[in-house]
Amino acid sequence: MTGRHRSALWLGACLAVGALIVSGLWWRESRERASPDRSRDGAMHGDRRDGATQAFDFGTHLLPDAGVSADADSVRIGLAVVTPDAREAYRAWLRGGREGAGPERLEDLATVVRWIDAPATRAADGIVVVGPVALPAADRYVLQAHAGDGLRFYEAAFARDSAPAEVRARVAAGLRVRAPRGIAGAAVLFRRVDGADGAAWQPLMRREAPTLLDAYDERALPVRAETAFAPLPPGPLDVIAVVNGVETERRRVTLSAGRYAELDLDAEASELGAALATTLRLRLVERGSGAPVREATVLWASPRGERALRPDTRGVVRIEGIDPLEPLALQVLFPAPKSPSFLVEALPIWPERIALALDLRDAAVVSGAIDRTVELKPLRWLIVETPGLEIPRRPRMSDPFPVFVLQRREDGVWRESQADVFHPVPGGIAVSLDRPGTVRVSALLSPWQVAASDAVEASEGVARQRTRIATGGGRTVGLRLSTAGRPLAFAPVHVVSPLRGVPPKTLTTDGDGRVVLANVTVPAIRVEVPGFAQTEVRLGAAEIAVSLRREGD
């Protein structure tokens, strides 16, 4: 065979192989275009190809209840998958011998990642025929639907091999409440009755009517001329009627599955409640500027439980149903900064909590409301520079020092004072001030070393003032501890500061019973060794002998 013929044969073979490859690629691409969910399903299931995860055609029947059919337009099917983390945790649980609580099947861990509106039609006999619908591969499927009366719901969770042929309705109850004519501000609260099976209905209520759960949690639901509440658990239910926050009556009703119970609020009780109801319009403003305070939350321990209220754009909080003849105790809360920051500019403006005690006995009531303005005092700061002193951003359990103390000069004596906040800042610490006066900040670097800042005259109208702590100086003092003339070698010694609230510092004596205190600035300390009585030590010399006596001697 000549070289020319041999080249022609090789060229023909290559062209044939190339044609086969192109045909294969074209066939696979056409298959993927025809099945757009194939690649997504493969990714959703880790590209598994076992029969349990393949797409299939689904259909079922939704059975009517008491002549009421499902709404054909409400049928939807959720595709649920088991995440890789949940799958691995399940396998580890199996390997561990199924110790502890766990699901019956792996599919029980699946969560819905996509919903599909399923085609459905209502037959002449009231049965709603779902499908057939091609469902993409998934670990589990969840069917949901409901009737138009708000009382009947359909739900089924199934795998590919356990699809239901028919689904029956879960039938809830309802309550229809009518308020008396001319009564504004009527509302109802719900209370569970002992023994009633309400917990089993919470997932359905949370999905279909989440506001109904508010009525069980001190958030009354408004009632107008006629208001329907559904779905509710069948069985006994306590209903509390309120008008403008004032409780007017309590009644127990029995709810039946598939029906709405009727409840007419008592007209006389509602009128009396409307007459007694008093609303407090509490306006919160900043002291000095008069600017409205909008970022607070006001807590009120009402007779029916704690209520959390937010101001409007004018800083006004409406508190309904108060008794003006009784003292009103409120808590004003301010949120913590969203992101921790140690910049001076990020210092909090308000304390975390402000307690208010209002006396409204002599307040004027106009059209059932009392108006009251309360001035809130923002935080004022003393920023203390601490050169050469490291301040940890978080407390250290092993070494709590340095400890900072705010002091006020009263009658010529420095006394410890309360500060709401000590806030680290670059190069120092910021201390909140609650009132004017002569103040300073002392830094306790140890129980025997205290450094005080320069005194500052804090003014009411100044938001930030500065001072400085100098940490140098001090002297070295050696303590030699003994008992009955013998040194306490290698003993733990708790050194206690003369200032209140300062934690002790623990040292260990050497073989001669000696400890060394560096940079001493205080005139005296107290020492304590386990098993021995606490002893005060005056630090007036460079070397001091301390004789301890045992407890009880």
XYZ file of C-alpha atoms in Angstrom:
553
model
C 0.000 0.000 0.000
C 1.431 3.354 -0.983
C 1.932 6.185 1.514
C -0.783 8.240 -0.200
C -3.350 5.438 0.239
C -2.315 4.875 3.870
C -2.820 8.593 4.681
C -6.240 8.563 3.061
C -7.327 5.601 5.232
C -6.115 7.320 8.431
C -7.937 10.517 7.491
C -11.182 8.638 6.878
C -10.940 6.843 10.226
C -10.384 10.126 12.104
C -13.374 11.724 10.390
C -15.566 8.766 11.339
C -14.506 8.924 14.991
C -15.087 12.690 15.070
C -18.555 12.245 13.640
C -19.398 9.730 16.382
C -18.168 12.125 19.118
C -20.158 15.061 17.712
C -23.266 12.893 17.463
C -22.872 11.779 21.076
C -22.490 15.335 22.333
C -25.503 16.481 20.298
C -27.608 13.597 21.694
C -26.659 14.401 25.315
C -27.301 18.135 24.864
C -30.713 17.471 23.318
C -31.576 15.198 26.268
C -30.603 17.931 28.764
C -32.684 20.508 26.891
C -35.651 18.158 26.959
C -35.223 17.636 30.750
C -34.218 21.019 32.220
C -34.554 19.774 35.813
C -32.101 16.906 35.313
C -28.911 18.883 36.026
C -30.539 20.771 38.908
C -31.798 17.555 40.467
C -28.381 15.957 40.108
C -26.792 18.848 41.969
C -29.562 18.803 44.584
C -28.909 15.153 45.399
C -25.178 14.912 44.978
C -25.598 13.448 41.441
C -27.103 10.204 42.781
C -28.920 8.069 40.242
C -30.683 5.491 42.433
C -34.392 4.888 41.900
C -35.461 6.752 45.059
C -34.351 10.080 43.590
C -35.648 9.860 40.030
C -38.449 12.102 38.737
C -41.927 10.573 38.571
C -45.525 11.392 37.663
C -47.690 12.120 40.704
C -51.434 12.259 41.182
C -53.843 12.008 44.106
C -57.389 12.810 45.224
C -58.322 15.410 47.841
C -61.515 14.177 49.485
C -64.297 16.603 50.427
C -65.428 16.948 54.033
C -69.106 17.523 54.897
C -69.717 18.644 51.334
C -66.866 21.160 51.349
C -64.171 20.606 48.723
C -60.582 21.762 48.525
C -59.802 24.875 46.511
C -58.262 23.525 43.294
C -56.124 26.664 42.910
C -54.537 26.225 46.344
C -52.735 22.920 45.673
C -48.973 23.089 45.823
C -46.198 20.520 46.231
C -42.896 21.182 47.958
C -39.640 19.538 46.926
C -37.684 18.681 50.075
C -34.042 17.607 50.229
C -31.705 16.371 52.946
C -28.637 18.586 53.217
C -25.195 16.923 53.134
C -24.585 17.925 56.757
C -27.878 16.401 57.894
C -27.186 13.257 55.872
C -23.747 12.825 57.459
C -25.163 13.462 60.948
C -27.803 10.800 60.333
C -25.149 8.283 59.261
C -23.089 9.078 62.338
C -26.189 8.546 64.476
C -26.685 5.137 62.875
C -23.044 4.216 63.417
C -23.421 5.183 67.062
C -26.165 2.639 67.615
C -29.064 5.144 67.361
C -28.271 6.596 70.783
C -30.456 9.543 71.739
C -33.419 10.978 69.855
C -33.384 10.645 66.087
C -35.679 10.503 63.068
C -37.406 7.309 61.998
C -36.139 7.753 58.442
C -33.560 9.848 56.684
C -36.337 11.562 54.696
C -37.693 13.062 57.927
C -34.712 15.450 57.885
C -35.618 16.881 54.490
C -36.580 20.570 54.195
C -38.542 22.158 51.359
C -36.359 24.123 48.946
C -38.871 24.737 46.152
C -42.662 24.864 45.710
C -44.585 23.816 42.598
C -48.185 24.827 41.832
C -49.876 21.526 41.015
C -52.684 21.316 38.423
C -55.977 20.214 39.982
C -59.640 20.010 38.960
C -62.832 19.546 40.965
C -64.934 16.563 39.937
C -68.727 16.444 40.094
C -68.654 14.441 43.332
C -66.538 17.131 45.061
C -63.251 15.258 44.852
C -60.355 17.433 43.731
C -58.147 15.486 41.337
C -54.501 16.524 41.539
C -52.232 15.870 38.572
C -50.840 14.053 36.918
C -47.799 16.279 37.428
C -44.176 15.412 36.721
C -42.247 15.934 39.963
C -38.470 16.411 39.812
C -36.343 14.141 41.927
C -36.308 14.935 45.656
C -35.798 13.150 48.955
C -39.318 13.957 50.066
C -42.456 15.760 48.887
C -44.972 17.861 50.814
C -48.486 18.465 49.477
C -50.526 21.369 50.853
C -53.981 22.699 49.998
C -56.987 24.239 51.737
C -60.702 24.798 51.293
C -62.240 28.212 50.881
C -63.956 28.241 54.295
C -60.733 28.696 56.282
C -61.413 25.559 58.324
C -60.259 22.631 56.162
C -56.645 21.960 55.274
C -54.827 19.226 53.381
C -51.259 18.168 54.013
C -49.288 15.031 53.197
C -45.555 14.285 53.330
C -44.368 11.357 51.254
C -41.482 9.816 49.365
C -41.531 8.564 45.790
C -42.480 5.055 46.879
C -45.168 6.136 49.355
C -47.276 8.652 47.434
C -50.849 8.764 48.811
C -53.756 7.817 46.565
C -56.060 10.149 48.503
C -55.741 12.825 51.194
C -58.382 13.693 53.776
C -58.893 17.159 55.217
C -57.742 18.208 58.652
C -60.694 20.136 60.047
C -60.196 23.088 62.375
C -62.693 25.284 64.185
C -63.468 28.991 63.957
C -64.829 31.813 66.105
C -66.970 34.702 64.903
C -67.013 37.668 67.326
C -69.323 40.678 67.133
C -68.635 43.951 68.950
C -71.495 46.149 70.223
C -72.488 49.013 67.984
C -70.713 52.262 68.772
C -67.863 50.645 70.739
C -64.400 51.476 69.416
C -61.250 49.752 70.563
C -62.790 46.323 71.239
C -60.389 43.385 71.026
C -60.015 39.795 72.221
C -57.313 37.663 73.826
C -57.272 33.857 73.941
C -56.324 31.516 76.765
C -55.712 27.791 76.429
C -57.738 25.515 78.662
C -55.941 22.753 80.568
C -56.317 19.457 78.747
C -57.065 21.024 75.367
C -54.921 19.776 72.468
C -53.715 23.140 71.230
C -50.014 22.442 70.748
C -50.667 20.050 67.844
C -52.363 22.870 65.918
C -49.629 25.483 66.325
C -47.660 24.590 63.158
C -50.840 24.926 61.064
C -51.805 28.211 62.744
C -48.300 29.578 62.331
C -48.427 28.806 58.619
C -51.984 29.886 57.822
C -52.753 32.653 60.346
C -49.716 33.610 62.474
C -51.472 36.635 64.010
C -53.847 34.277 65.839
C -50.948 33.132 67.995
C -50.479 36.757 69.120
C -53.831 36.574 70.908
C -52.394 33.835 73.147
C -49.423 36.077 73.966
C -50.995 39.304 75.293
C -51.372 40.983 71.896
C -55.084 41.537 71.549
C -56.729 41.123 68.141
C -59.119 43.937 67.166
C -62.839 43.199 66.799
C -65.029 45.324 64.590
C -68.701 44.889 63.770
C -68.056 41.198 63.014
C -64.674 39.492 62.896
C -63.895 35.833 62.148
C -60.903 34.052 63.641
C -59.706 30.780 62.072
C -58.176 28.254 62.133
C -58.473 27.459 65.841
C -58.125 24.112 67.663
C -61.458 22.382 68.308
C -62.360 22.202 71.988
C -62.740 24.627 74.893
C -61.244 28.123 74.625
C -61.249 31.023 77.098
C -61.913 34.378 75.433
C -61.004 37.657 77.161
C -62.701 40.769 75.826
C -60.939 44.127 76.244
C -61.911 47.672 75.313
C -59.018 50.111 74.935
C -56.875 47.791 77.041
C -59.443 47.393 79.871
C -60.685 43.852 80.437
C -64.483 43.760 80.230
C -65.415 40.055 80.388
C -64.162 36.479 80.199
C -66.088 33.660 78.625
C -65.413 30.019 77.817
C -66.623 28.810 74.446
C -66.545 25.315 72.996
C -65.327 25.189 69.415
C -66.462 22.395 67.074
C -64.502 21.133 64.091
C -65.830 22.438 60.794
C -67.995 25.156 62.361
C -67.781 28.776 63.471
C -68.901 29.463 67.045
C -70.735 32.758 67.587
C -69.818 35.214 70.362
C -71.486 38.583 70.971
C -69.562 40.846 73.334
C -71.626 42.169 76.227
C -72.821 45.677 75.413
C -73.048 46.984 78.996
C -69.635 45.612 79.971
C -68.118 47.080 76.809
C -69.641 50.498 77.487
C -68.372 50.433 81.072
C -64.910 49.423 79.881
C -64.908 52.245 77.348
C -65.853 54.710 80.096
C -63.152 53.461 82.470
C -60.430 53.043 79.891
C -57.609 55.542 80.165
C -54.825 55.847 77.638
C -51.496 57.362 78.593
C -49.774 59.238 75.806
C -46.226 59.260 77.137
C -43.868 61.542 75.245
C -40.159 60.788 75.674
C -37.750 63.637 74.991
C -34.053 64.265 75.569
C -33.312 66.519 78.518
C -31.896 69.830 77.390
C -32.583 69.613 73.662
C -36.204 68.430 73.832
C -35.596 66.123 70.848
C -37.949 63.121 70.651
C -36.516 59.764 71.755
C -37.539 57.182 69.171
C -35.108 54.287 69.683
C -36.390 53.164 73.107
C -38.665 50.280 74.074
C -41.037 50.826 77.001
C -41.886 47.792 79.146
C -45.085 47.781 81.203
C -45.988 44.956 83.586
C -49.720 45.129 82.857
C -52.239 43.059 84.865
C -52.345 40.580 81.958
C -48.595 40.299 81.477
C -45.624 42.288 80.261
C -46.136 44.529 77.249
C -43.395 46.028 75.062
C -44.286 49.326 73.352
C -42.363 51.471 70.849
C -42.563 55.264 70.404
C -43.781 56.819 67.176
C -41.809 59.388 65.190
C -42.736 62.078 67.752
C -41.436 59.960 70.634
C -44.979 59.221 71.885
C -45.826 55.845 73.411
C -49.521 54.914 73.729
C -50.221 52.804 76.826
C -53.848 51.725 76.855
C -55.838 50.402 79.768
C -53.958 51.996 82.656
C -55.462 52.740 86.067
C -54.582 56.389 86.817
C -55.293 55.902 90.524
C -52.400 53.430 90.853
C -48.667 54.197 90.510
C -47.386 53.290 87.061
C -43.956 51.618 86.925
C -42.231 51.485 83.545
C -38.846 50.421 82.235
C -37.286 52.249 79.284
C -34.838 50.025 77.432
C -32.288 51.051 74.828
C -30.737 48.628 72.325
C -27.075 47.730 72.538
C -24.828 48.978 69.717
C -25.280 46.831 66.608
C -21.551 46.252 66.195
C -19.048 46.418 69.050
C -16.752 49.396 68.716
C -14.105 50.917 70.906
C -14.006 54.255 69.141
C -14.853 57.315 71.209
C -17.381 58.388 68.586
C -19.280 55.099 69.112
C -19.941 55.593 72.842
C -23.556 54.800 73.783
C -25.864 57.772 74.036
C -28.260 56.163 76.523
C -27.956 53.739 79.441
C -29.285 50.246 78.843
C -32.259 50.762 81.205
C -34.058 53.700 82.824
C -36.717 53.082 85.476
C -39.735 55.412 85.534
C -42.316 55.725 88.331
C -45.284 57.894 87.304
C -47.927 59.285 89.644
C -51.010 60.084 87.554
C -53.585 60.606 90.321
C -53.845 64.355 89.730
C -53.362 64.212 85.947
C -56.078 65.691 83.751
C -58.030 63.115 81.720
C -59.258 64.550 78.415
C -61.383 62.296 76.179
C -60.103 59.233 78.035
C -56.406 60.116 77.639
C -53.614 61.547 79.780
C -50.691 63.387 78.207
C -47.372 63.261 80.033
C -43.883 64.313 78.896
C -40.818 62.737 80.481
C -37.301 64.064 79.976
C -34.644 61.362 79.706
C -31.081 62.204 80.584
C -28.494 60.930 78.073
C -25.163 59.575 79.189
C -22.346 62.065 79.752
C -18.786 60.806 79.580
C -15.504 61.384 81.336
C -12.791 60.151 78.966
C -9.673 59.139 80.887
C -6.324 58.901 79.105
C -4.115 56.125 80.504
C -0.671 56.353 78.825
C 1.429 53.222 79.278
C -1.461 51.228 80.745
C -2.948 48.315 78.791
C -6.712 47.990 79.178
C -8.161 44.639 78.034
C -11.266 44.838 75.870
C -12.824 41.967 77.805
C -12.469 41.117 81.516
C -9.759 38.572 82.301
C -10.795 36.013 84.891
C -7.201 35.146 85.791
C -6.138 38.784 86.249
C -8.983 41.322 86.638
C -6.656 44.316 86.988
C -6.687 47.161 86.213
C -9.918 47.990 88.048
C -11.388 51.464 87.589
C -13.430 53.301 90.226
C -15.332 56.574 89.847
C -14.942 58.852 92.867
C -16.696 62.078 93.916
C -15.418 64.723 96.262
C -18.032 65.261 98.982
C -17.374 67.309 102.139
C -13.680 67.364 101.311
C -13.412 63.554 101.086
C -13.136 61.371 97.988
C -15.935 58.772 98.025
C -16.689 55.946 95.629
C -19.587 56.694 93.277
C -21.829 54.723 90.930
C -21.108 54.661 87.190
C -23.423 52.905 84.725
C -20.776 52.177 82.099
C -16.995 51.757 81.880
C -16.204 51.628 78.157
C -12.683 50.997 76.745
C -11.563 53.528 74.141
C -8.263 53.946 72.265
C -5.653 55.121 74.746
C -7.843 54.943 77.814
C -11.323 54.366 79.190
C -14.610 56.284 79.149
C -16.704 56.473 82.336
C -20.351 57.522 82.376
C -21.468 60.342 84.686
C -24.991 60.571 86.092
C -24.799 64.037 87.715
C -22.528 67.073 87.974
C -19.851 67.544 90.634
C -16.129 67.154 91.252
C -15.045 63.729 90.044
C -11.978 61.657 89.316
C -11.210 58.104 88.270
C -8.863 55.859 90.209
C -7.132 52.933 88.518
C -6.307 50.004 90.767
C -3.381 48.269 89.097
C -3.136 45.891 92.050
C -4.494 45.903 95.621
C -1.391 47.919 96.688
C -1.071 50.272 93.674
C -3.645 52.961 92.979
C -3.278 55.809 90.470
C -5.798 58.641 90.429
C -6.668 60.954 87.550
C -6.729 64.732 87.739
C -9.978 66.008 89.233
C -12.617 67.376 86.835
C -15.616 69.605 87.515
C -18.383 67.733 85.649
C -21.015 70.051 84.182
C -24.633 69.251 83.380
C -24.572 70.506 79.810
C -21.219 69.065 78.687
C -21.455 65.674 76.937
C -17.745 64.760 77.126
C -14.866 65.847 79.318
C -11.298 64.600 79.528
C -8.733 63.853 82.200
C -5.530 61.829 82.559
C -4.051 59.176 84.857
C -0.312 59.106 85.540
C 0.740 55.587 86.525
C 4.372 56.172 87.534
C 5.867 56.303 91.041
C 5.509 53.954 93.957
C 8.048 51.993 95.983
C 8.959 48.375 96.628
C 7.925 46.714 99.895
C 8.900 43.209 101.057
C 6.653 41.215 103.399
C 8.067 38.343 105.445
C 5.226 36.126 106.725
C 5.655 33.815 109.707
C 3.670 32.026 112.402
C 4.950 31.069 115.835
C 8.384 32.310 114.759
C 8.593 30.047 111.689
C 8.397 31.370 108.092
C 5.354 30.427 105.962
C 7.249 28.976 103.015
C 5.524 28.549 99.640
C 2.143 29.607 101.026
C -0.618 31.286 98.980
C -1.191 34.855 100.163
C -4.351 36.785 99.288
C -3.605 40.514 99.244
C -6.796 42.536 99.871
C -7.196 46.190 98.877
C -8.504 48.751 101.381
C -11.079 49.860 98.781
C -14.453 48.133 98.615
C -15.324 45.936 95.658
C -11.732 45.341 94.535
C -10.836 41.689 93.990
C -7.853 40.294 95.927
C -4.616 39.296 94.248
C -2.927 35.997 95.132
C 0.855 35.702 95.508
C 3.022 32.805 96.707
C 5.758 33.187 99.325
C 9.276 31.941 98.642
C 11.203 29.504 100.819
C 11.779 32.227 103.424
C 8.081 33.189 103.583
C 8.684 36.413 101.640
C 6.643 38.199 98.954
C 7.515 41.434 97.165
C 5.014 44.205 96.378
C 6.192 46.487 93.558
C 5.051 50.090 92.980
C 3.250 50.448 96.307
C 1.148 53.619 96.606
C -1.427 52.785 99.318
C -0.700 53.170 103.057
C -2.051 49.774 104.096
C -3.378 46.429 102.882
C -4.745 43.260 104.412
C -3.221 39.824 103.930
C -4.927 36.490 104.291
C -3.453 32.967 104.236
C -5.768 29.925 104.284
C -6.123 28.693 107.852
C -4.959 32.000 109.372
C -6.827 35.105 110.457
C -6.813 38.135 108.131
C -4.247 40.745 109.200
C -3.886 44.434 108.361
C -0.402 45.481 107.323
C 0.825 49.098 107.366
C 3.212 49.655 104.454
C 5.463 52.216 106.092
C 8.843 50.493 105.625
C 10.777 48.705 102.898
C 10.803 45.413 104.845
C 7.939 44.377 107.100
C 7.615 41.283 109.283
C 4.050 39.942 109.444
C 3.181 37.444 112.150
C -0.027 35.499 111.487
C -2.148 33.682 114.013
C -4.288 30.699 113.248
C -8.032 31.088 113.042
C -9.694 30.487 116.381
C -6.600 31.318 118.439
